[in-house]
Amino acid sequence: MSIPAADGPPTVAAVVREQLLAGSSLEMTGDDAGALVAARHLLTDGTRVNITFLAREDLAIRIEAARTVVALGLTPVPHIAARRMRSEEDLQEHLSAFRSVGAANNLLLVGGDPASPLGPFASVAELLRATSLADLGVQAVSLAGYPEGHPKIDPSYLVSELATKLDLLRQQGISADIVTQFSFDADAILGWIERTRKAGVQVPIRIGVPGPAGVNQLLRFARRFGVASSAAVVRSYGLSLTGLLGTTGPDRLVAAISERYSRARHGEIALHFYTFGGIAATARWIMDARDVRALDMSGETEERQ
């Protein structure tokens, strides 16, 4: 990789940051197709775009979003929520529809929100045991990770269940990675990755970070998903009480991850952006952040192993 020079050689953190951003992905809803078209010029070819599975959006909306992602030369990653599948036929209908627009190669599988399953699958593991995704054209699957835990699931169960799902995917010959819930805390993120690696999970991990958005909007999402208290967000982002009406980006969080990253401890990682403030704002932030000349260049060149 060629890094343009600034006032001195790029720091290790600057190189890591460039690598994390080069392979970054982002999230959209079915309603975001128009916004994605408008922001396409800000995105690199092949960028992975995850298409969420919201209860208020039907399959037709998600298929149209996937069609748009493909047409724009980007890589669609539709979400499939196991507990929302009403039957095996329902699952096959979803995959067939995504396959018809060239969007079934890569999926993200998540359990889903319903307290009771709408069909036969209470979990992703049950779906994988019952269905050969490889026979339905799936080549790669992303699984969910939770650096700050899940409000309804015991942490030890999350780790063991993750290993089970990865083993089921290996048996089907499907490659895997992990996409984490968004977090505001670099210590929580990197600590969770280290523990996950020590548990034997070595697949690539995409770290979920919030894109630039209004501060109060970020606080609402943090409370809604149970990932952090308002005080923790303010502390992690270095915000002041007078700045709560403004907009903030993940600069401080991404810098902290870049500075503390160790290949030996954390393995292969990239960034995944949740576009709470809009796709264009996130895409522009990524584009601007990838200009390494704007980074802090202290002249440090030691390679961390």
mmCIF file of C-alpha atoms in Angstrom:
data_model
loop_
_atom_site.group_PDB
_atom_site.id
_atom_site.type_symbol
_atom_site.label_atom_id
_atom_site.label_comp_id
_atom_site.label_asym_id
_atom_site.label_seq_id
_atom_site.Cartn_x
_atom_site.Cartn_y
_atom_site.Cartn_z
ATOM 1 C CA MET A 1 0.000 0.000 0.000
ATOM 2 C CA SER A 2 1.379 3.390 -0.966
ATOM 3 C CA ILE A 3 0.900 6.128 1.614
ATOM 4 C CA PRO A 4 1.444 9.719 0.450
ATOM 5 C CA ALA A 5 3.947 11.683 2.495
ATOM 6 C CA ALA A 6 3.016 14.649 4.620
ATOM 7 C CA ASP A 7 5.365 16.426 7.058
ATOM 8 C CA GLY A 8 6.953 13.086 7.913
ATOM 9 C CA PRO A 9 6.423 9.334 7.668
ATOM 10 C CA PRO A 10 2.941 8.131 8.658
ATOM 11 C CA THR A 11 2.548 6.873 12.186
ATOM 12 C CA VAL A 12 1.638 3.256 12.831
ATOM 13 C CA ALA A 13 -1.801 4.449 13.954
ATOM 14 C CA ALA A 14 -2.235 6.368 10.677
ATOM 15 C CA VAL A 15 -1.416 3.285 8.614
ATOM 16 C CA VAL A 16 -3.778 1.132 10.691
ATOM 17 C CA ARG A 17 -6.524 3.720 10.332
ATOM 18 C CA GLU A 18 -6.094 3.759 6.563
ATOM 19 C CA GLN A 19 -6.303 -0.036 6.457
ATOM 20 C CA LEU A 20 -9.431 -0.111 8.634
ATOM 21 C CA LEU A 21 -11.144 2.481 6.461
ATOM 22 C CA ALA A 22 -10.070 0.892 3.175
ATOM 23 C CA GLY A 23 -12.122 -2.203 3.947
ATOM 24 C CA SER A 24 -14.996 -0.476 5.709
ATOM 25 C CA SER A 25 -18.673 -1.257 5.180
ATOM 26 C CA LEU A 26 -21.899 0.518 6.053
ATOM 27 C CA GLU A 27 -25.528 -0.100 6.948
ATOM 28 C CA MET A 28 -28.726 0.973 5.183
ATOM 29 C CA THR A 29 -32.448 0.376 5.511
ATOM 30 C CA GLY A 30 -34.759 -0.440 2.627
ATOM 31 C CA ASP A 31 -35.912 3.179 2.638
ATOM 32 C CA ASP A 32 -32.352 4.422 2.088
ATOM 33 C CA ALA A 33 -32.055 3.404 -1.585
ATOM 34 C CA GLY A 34 -32.427 6.965 -2.839
ATOM 35 C CA ALA A 35 -29.891 8.260 -0.341
ATOM 36 C CA LEU A 36 -27.433 5.570 -1.431
ATOM 37 C CA VAL A 37 -27.778 6.628 -5.078
ATOM 38 C CA ALA A 38 -27.094 10.243 -4.106
ATOM 39 C CA ALA A 39 -24.003 9.268 -2.089
ATOM 40 C CA ARG A 40 -22.565 6.767 -4.596
ATOM 41 C CA HIS A 41 -19.805 9.137 -5.766
ATOM 42 C CA LEU A 42 -18.425 9.153 -2.224
ATOM 43 C CA LEU A 43 -18.062 5.349 -2.019
ATOM 44 C CA THR A 44 -15.375 3.089 -3.454
ATOM 45 C CA ASP A 45 -16.411 0.355 -5.881
ATOM 46 C CA GLY A 46 -17.466 -2.862 -4.185
ATOM 47 C CA THR A 47 -18.144 -1.310 -0.778
ATOM 48 C CA ARG A 48 -20.160 -3.731 1.355
ATOM 49 C CA VAL A 49 -23.617 -2.394 2.163
ATOM 50 C CA ASN A 50 -25.649 -4.245 4.786
ATOM 51 C CA ILE A 51 -29.419 -4.090 4.270
ATOM 52 C CA THR A 52 -31.275 -4.257 7.566
ATOM 53 C CA PHE A 53 -34.321 -6.407 8.340
ATOM 54 C CA LEU A 54 -36.806 -3.992 9.922
ATOM 55 C CA ALA A 55 -40.255 -5.192 10.942
ATOM 56 C CA ARG A 56 -41.884 -2.190 9.244
ATOM 57 C CA GLU A 57 -40.259 -2.956 5.847
ATOM 58 C CA ASP A 58 -41.567 -5.811 3.733
ATOM 59 C CA LEU A 59 -39.529 -8.097 1.490
ATOM 60 C CA ALA A 60 -40.293 -6.057 -1.639
ATOM 61 C CA ILE A 61 -38.664 -2.955 -0.126
ATOM 62 C CA ARG A 62 -35.553 -4.893 0.862
ATOM 63 C CA ILE A 63 -35.295 -6.525 -2.569
ATOM 64 C CA GLU A 64 -35.514 -3.147 -4.276
ATOM 65 C CA ALA A 65 -32.789 -1.845 -1.973
ATOM 66 C CA ALA A 66 -30.611 -4.851 -2.835
ATOM 67 C CA ARG A 67 -31.244 -4.290 -6.546
ATOM 68 C CA THR A 68 -30.066 -0.685 -6.131
ATOM 69 C CA VAL A 69 -26.894 -1.750 -4.298
ATOM 70 C CA VAL A 70 -26.012 -4.187 -7.094
ATOM 71 C CA ALA A 71 -26.761 -1.655 -9.845
ATOM 72 C CA LEU A 72 -24.414 0.845 -8.187
ATOM 73 C CA GLY A 73 -21.480 -1.576 -8.261
ATOM 74 C CA LEU A 74 -21.533 -2.145 -4.512
ATOM 75 C CA THR A 75 -21.773 -5.422 -2.558
ATOM 76 C CA PRO A 76 -25.154 -6.158 -0.952
ATOM 77 C CA VAL A 77 -25.311 -7.996 2.382
ATOM 78 C CA PRO A 78 -28.997 -8.558 3.233
ATOM 79 C CA HIS A 79 -29.943 -9.314 6.834
ATOM 80 C CA ILE A 80 -31.963 -12.432 7.591
ATOM 81 C CA ALA A 81 -33.604 -12.544 11.034
ATOM 82 C CA ALA A 82 -34.085 -16.181 12.044
ATOM 83 C CA ARG A 83 -36.935 -15.540 14.483
ATOM 84 C CA ARG A 84 -38.870 -13.579 11.826
ATOM 85 C CA MET A 85 -38.905 -16.469 9.329
ATOM 86 C CA ARG A 86 -42.377 -18.006 9.418
ATOM 87 C CA SER A 87 -41.313 -21.298 7.841
ATOM 88 C CA GLU A 88 -38.495 -22.931 5.885
ATOM 89 C CA GLU A 89 -40.436 -21.981 2.761
ATOM 90 C CA ASP A 90 -40.441 -18.357 3.920
ATOM 91 C CA LEU A 91 -36.653 -18.477 4.268
ATOM 92 C CA GLN A 92 -36.281 -19.996 0.810
ATOM 93 C CA GLU A 93 -38.593 -17.325 -0.620
ATOM 94 C CA HIS A 94 -36.393 -14.597 0.848
ATOM 95 C CA LEU A 95 -33.195 -16.138 -0.482
ATOM 96 C CA SER A 96 -34.732 -16.798 -3.908
ATOM 97 C CA ALA A 97 -35.857 -13.169 -4.126
ATOM 98 C CA PHE A 98 -32.417 -11.863 -3.190
ATOM 99 C CA ARG A 99 -30.802 -14.313 -5.613
ATOM 100 C CA SER A 100 -33.009 -13.004 -8.429
ATOM 101 C CA VAL A 101 -31.322 -9.577 -8.120
ATOM 102 C CA GLY A 102 -27.814 -10.946 -7.559
ATOM 103 C CA ALA A 103 -27.828 -10.314 -3.816
ATOM 104 C CA ALA A 104 -27.769 -13.764 -2.176
ATOM 105 C CA ASN A 105 -24.024 -14.445 -2.105
ATOM 106 C CA ASN A 106 -23.446 -12.637 1.195
ATOM 107 C CA LEU A 107 -25.850 -12.590 4.137
ATOM 108 C CA LEU A 108 -25.880 -11.373 7.709
ATOM 109 C CA LEU A 109 -27.741 -13.758 10.011
ATOM 110 C CA VAL A 110 -29.172 -12.468 13.266
ATOM 111 C CA GLY A 111 -31.604 -13.952 15.755
ATOM 112 C CA GLY A 112 -34.098 -11.081 15.558
ATOM 113 C CA ASP A 113 -36.226 -9.157 18.021
ATOM 114 C CA PRO A 114 -39.502 -11.113 18.477
ATOM 115 C CA ALA A 115 -39.830 -12.481 22.010
ATOM 116 C CA SER A 116 -41.332 -15.625 20.476
ATOM 117 C CA PRO A 117 -40.221 -16.963 17.076
ATOM 118 C CA LEU A 118 -42.711 -16.430 14.271
ATOM 119 C CA GLY A 119 -41.752 -19.821 12.824
ATOM 120 C CA PRO A 120 -39.492 -22.837 13.377
ATOM 121 C CA PHE A 121 -36.198 -21.010 14.051
ATOM 122 C CA ALA A 122 -35.566 -19.754 17.575
ATOM 123 C CA SER A 123 -31.950 -18.907 16.749
ATOM 124 C CA VAL A 124 -29.431 -18.643 13.931
ATOM 125 C CA ALA A 125 -27.961 -21.986 14.987
ATOM 126 C CA GLU A 126 -31.334 -23.677 14.546
ATOM 127 C CA LEU A 127 -31.685 -22.134 11.091
ATOM 128 C CA LEU A 128 -28.226 -23.391 10.107
ATOM 129 C CA ARG A 129 -28.960 -26.898 11.380
ATOM 130 C CA ALA A 130 -32.187 -27.079 9.381
ATOM 131 C CA THR A 131 -31.089 -25.459 6.126
ATOM 132 C CA SER A 132 -28.147 -25.865 3.755
ATOM 133 C CA LEU A 133 -27.505 -22.263 2.814
ATOM 134 C CA ALA A 134 -24.742 -23.323 0.447
ATOM 135 C CA ASP A 135 -27.314 -25.219 -1.631
ATOM 136 C CA LEU A 136 -29.314 -21.982 -1.832
ATOM 137 C CA GLY A 137 -26.415 -20.016 -3.296
ATOM 138 C CA VAL A 138 -24.989 -18.451 -0.142
ATOM 139 C CA GLN A 139 -21.198 -18.152 -0.135
ATOM 140 C CA ALA A 140 -20.455 -16.022 2.926
ATOM 141 C CA VAL A 141 -22.266 -15.228 6.168
ATOM 142 C CA SER A 142 -21.743 -12.498 8.735
ATOM 143 C CA LEU A 143 -22.689 -13.161 12.354
ATOM 144 C CA ALA A 144 -23.476 -10.627 15.066
ATOM 145 C CA GLY A 145 -21.060 -9.747 17.869
ATOM 146 C CA TYR A 146 -21.759 -7.706 21.005
ATOM 147 C CA PRO A 147 -18.725 -5.904 22.513
ATOM 148 C CA GLU A 148 -20.859 -4.372 25.277
ATOM 149 C CA GLY A 149 -23.045 -7.424 25.735
ATOM 150 C CA HIS A 150 -26.673 -8.053 24.854
ATOM 151 C CA PRO A 151 -29.380 -6.797 27.223
ATOM 152 C CA LYS A 152 -31.316 -10.079 26.995
ATOM 153 C CA ILE A 153 -28.581 -12.731 26.580
ATOM 154 C CA ASP A 154 -25.962 -14.054 29.015
ATOM 155 C CA PRO A 155 -22.397 -13.182 27.837
ATOM 156 C CA SER A 156 -21.083 -16.739 28.252
ATOM 157 C CA TYR A 157 -23.910 -18.045 26.077
ATOM 158 C CA LEU A 158 -23.086 -15.478 23.379
ATOM 159 C CA VAL A 159 -19.503 -16.774 23.147
ATOM 160 C CA SER A 160 -20.433 -20.465 23.041
ATOM 161 C CA GLU A 161 -23.263 -19.844 20.569
ATOM 162 C CA LEU A 162 -20.919 -17.881 18.293
ATOM 163 C CA ALA A 163 -18.507 -20.829 18.196
ATOM 164 C CA THR A 164 -21.405 -23.186 17.433
ATOM 165 C CA LYS A 165 -22.615 -21.053 14.516
ATOM 166 C CA LEU A 166 -19.108 -20.759 13.063
ATOM 167 C CA ASP A 167 -18.724 -24.537 13.221
ATOM 168 C CA LEU A 168 -22.059 -25.044 11.434
ATOM 169 C CA LEU A 169 -20.973 -22.635 8.693
ATOM 170 C CA ARG A 170 -17.651 -24.464 8.295
ATOM 171 C CA GLN A 171 -19.546 -27.728 7.876
ATOM 172 C CA GLN A 172 -21.478 -26.143 5.006
ATOM 173 C CA GLY A 173 -18.321 -24.764 3.391
ATOM 174 C CA ILE A 174 -19.459 -21.161 3.916
ATOM 175 C CA SER A 175 -16.944 -18.467 4.846
ATOM 176 C CA ALA A 176 -17.752 -16.264 7.833
ATOM 177 C CA ASP A 177 -16.986 -13.026 9.565
ATOM 178 C CA ILE A 178 -18.435 -11.095 12.495
ATOM 179 C CA VAL A 179 -20.123 -7.694 12.410
ATOM 180 C CA THR A 180 -20.473 -6.160 15.850
ATOM 181 C CA GLN A 181 -23.203 -4.032 17.358
ATOM 182 C CA PHE A 182 -22.141 -0.392 17.419
ATOM 183 C CA SER A 183 -20.192 0.824 20.403
ATOM 184 C CA PHE A 184 -18.761 4.119 21.593
ATOM 185 C CA ASP A 185 -16.025 2.609 23.767
ATOM 186 C CA ALA A 186 -12.650 1.553 22.306
ATOM 187 C CA ASP A 187 -11.699 -0.284 25.524
ATOM 188 C CA ALA A 188 -14.900 -2.356 25.408
ATOM 189 C CA ILE A 189 -14.426 -3.117 21.708
ATOM 190 C CA LEU A 190 -10.782 -4.163 21.850
ATOM 191 C CA GLY A 191 -11.229 -6.055 25.120
ATOM 192 C CA TRP A 192 -14.103 -8.040 23.626
ATOM 193 C CA ILE A 193 -12.048 -8.825 20.518
ATOM 194 C CA GLU A 194 -9.147 -10.095 22.648
ATOM 195 C CA ARG A 195 -11.460 -12.343 24.670
ATOM 196 C CA THR A 196 -13.107 -13.600 21.490
ATOM 197 C CA ARG A 197 -9.723 -14.428 19.935
ATOM 198 C CA LYS A 198 -8.625 -16.245 23.096
ATOM 199 C CA ALA A 199 -11.828 -18.309 22.856
ATOM 200 C CA GLY A 200 -10.598 -19.586 19.486
ATOM 201 C CA VAL A 201 -12.576 -17.351 17.111
ATOM 202 C CA GLN A 202 -10.188 -16.213 14.367
ATOM 203 C CA VAL A 203 -12.518 -15.061 11.581
ATOM 204 C CA PRO A 204 -12.377 -11.407 10.470
ATOM 205 C CA ILE A 205 -14.282 -8.940 12.653
ATOM 206 C CA ARG A 206 -16.012 -5.783 11.448
ATOM 207 C CA ILE A 207 -16.233 -3.303 14.307
ATOM 208 C CA GLY A 208 -19.541 -1.461 14.417
ATOM 209 C CA VAL A 209 -19.100 2.281 14.919
ATOM 210 C CA PRO A 210 -21.682 5.066 14.593
ATOM 211 C CA GLY A 211 -21.269 7.402 11.657
ATOM 212 C CA PRO A 212 -21.487 11.170 12.193
ATOM 213 C CA ALA A 213 -24.851 12.211 13.584
ATOM 214 C CA GLY A 214 -26.551 14.572 15.977
ATOM 215 C CA VAL A 215 -25.384 14.025 19.540
ATOM 216 C CA ASN A 216 -28.899 13.647 20.940
ATOM 217 C CA GLN A 217 -29.696 11.206 18.130
ATOM 218 C CA LEU A 218 -26.686 9.074 19.097
ATOM 219 C CA LEU A 219 -27.746 9.136 22.734
ATOM 220 C CA ARG A 220 -31.227 7.912 21.789
ATOM 221 C CA PHE A 221 -29.823 5.014 19.772
ATOM 222 C CA ALA A 222 -27.410 4.109 22.573
ATOM 223 C CA ARG A 223 -30.288 3.898 25.052
ATOM 224 C CA ARG A 224 -32.556 2.066 22.611
ATOM 225 C CA PHE A 225 -30.043 -0.703 21.917
ATOM 226 C CA GLY A 226 -28.648 -0.825 25.431
ATOM 227 C CA VAL A 227 -25.038 -0.321 24.362
ATOM 228 C CA ALA A 228 -24.155 2.591 26.648
ATOM 229 C CA SER A 229 -25.556 5.171 29.009
ATOM 230 C CA SER A 230 -25.692 8.797 27.966
ATOM 231 C CA ALA A 231 -22.902 9.581 30.430
ATOM 232 C CA ALA A 232 -20.700 6.873 28.895
ATOM 233 C CA VAL A 233 -21.259 8.245 25.389
ATOM 234 C CA VAL A 234 -20.430 11.777 26.489
ATOM 235 C CA ARG A 235 -17.284 10.547 28.248
ATOM 236 C CA SER A 236 -16.106 8.304 25.377
ATOM 237 C CA TYR A 237 -16.637 10.971 22.744
ATOM 238 C CA GLY A 238 -15.156 13.764 24.851
ATOM 239 C CA LEU A 239 -18.355 15.778 24.575
ATOM 240 C CA SER A 240 -19.373 18.691 26.737
ATOM 241 C CA LEU A 241 -22.863 19.395 27.993
ATOM 242 C CA THR A 242 -22.914 22.529 25.863
ATOM 243 C CA GLY A 243 -22.284 20.453 22.723
ATOM 244 C CA LEU A 244 -25.250 18.105 23.008
ATOM 245 C CA LEU A 245 -27.242 19.990 20.384
ATOM 246 C CA GLY A 246 -24.488 19.642 17.790
ATOM 247 C CA THR A 247 -23.220 16.884 15.514
ATOM 248 C CA THR A 248 -20.286 14.596 16.221
ATOM 249 C CA GLY A 249 -18.345 11.970 14.292
ATOM 250 C CA PRO A 250 -16.399 8.881 15.343
ATOM 251 C CA ASP A 251 -12.984 10.576 15.012
ATOM 252 C CA ARG A 252 -11.938 9.991 18.613
ATOM 253 C CA LEU A 253 -13.217 6.396 18.665
ATOM 254 C CA VAL A 254 -11.534 5.400 15.385
ATOM 255 C CA ALA A 255 -8.293 7.079 16.462
ATOM 256 C CA ALA A 256 -8.308 5.143 19.753
ATOM 257 C CA ILE A 257 -8.908 1.820 17.980
ATOM 258 C CA SER A 258 -6.124 2.586 15.486
ATOM 259 C CA GLU A 259 -3.653 3.520 18.220
ATOM 260 C CA ARG A 260 -4.281 0.435 20.366
ATOM 261 C CA TYR A 261 -4.666 -2.167 17.621
ATOM 262 C CA SER A 262 -2.289 -5.141 17.659
ATOM 263 C CA ARG A 263 -2.397 -7.708 14.878
ATOM 264 C CA ALA A 264 -1.216 -10.416 17.281
ATOM 265 C CA ARG A 265 -3.990 -9.743 19.823
ATOM 266 C CA HIS A 266 -6.854 -8.561 17.622
ATOM 267 C CA GLY A 267 -6.369 -10.340 14.295
ATOM 268 C CA GLU A 268 -8.038 -9.146 11.099
ATOM 269 C CA ILE A 269 -10.449 -6.273 11.661
ATOM 270 C CA ALA A 270 -12.225 -3.546 9.667
ATOM 271 C CA LEU A 271 -14.853 -0.900 10.407
ATOM 272 C CA HIS A 272 -18.598 -1.139 9.856
ATOM 273 C CA PHE A 273 -20.542 2.136 9.987
ATOM 274 C CA TYR A 274 -24.089 2.519 11.272
ATOM 275 C CA THR A 275 -25.462 5.476 9.315
ATOM 276 C CA PHE A 276 -27.636 7.119 11.959
ATOM 277 C CA GLY A 277 -26.925 10.575 10.549
ATOM 278 C CA GLY A 278 -27.486 9.511 6.939
ATOM 279 C CA ILE A 279 -25.535 7.606 4.300
ATOM 280 C CA ALA A 280 -24.067 10.715 2.662
ATOM 281 C CA ALA A 281 -22.693 12.083 5.942
ATOM 282 C CA THR A 282 -21.079 8.741 6.773
ATOM 283 C CA ALA A 283 -19.677 8.215 3.276
ATOM 284 C CA ARG A 284 -18.186 11.713 3.247
ATOM 285 C CA TRP A 285 -16.638 11.184 6.681
ATOM 286 C CA ILE A 286 -15.011 7.955 5.481
ATOM 287 C CA MET A 287 -13.692 9.624 2.334
ATOM 288 C CA ASP A 288 -12.255 12.555 4.273
ATOM 289 C CA ALA A 289 -10.772 10.305 6.974
ATOM 290 C CA ARG A 290 -8.960 8.202 4.390
ATOM 291 C CA ASP A 291 -6.871 11.231 3.423
ATOM 292 C CA VAL A 292 -3.874 10.256 5.564
ATOM 293 C CA ARG A 293 -2.341 13.686 5.039
ATOM 294 C CA ALA A 294 -4.978 14.995 7.440
ATOM 295 C CA LEU A 295 -3.884 12.584 10.161
ATOM 296 C CA ASP A 296 -1.457 13.273 12.980
ATOM 297 C CA MET A 297 1.965 12.375 11.548
ATOM 298 C CA SER A 298 4.473 12.148 14.388
ATOM 299 C CA GLY A 299 7.140 10.252 12.494
ATOM 300 C CA GLU A 300 6.694 6.975 14.409
ATOM 301 C CA THR A 301 7.475 4.034 12.101
ATOM 302 C CA GLU A 302 7.875 1.086 14.494
ATOM 303 C CA GLU A 303 5.687 -1.852 13.392
ATOM 304 C CA ARG A 304 3.560 -3.301 16.166
ATOM 305 C CA GLN A 305 3.229 -7.063 16.173
#
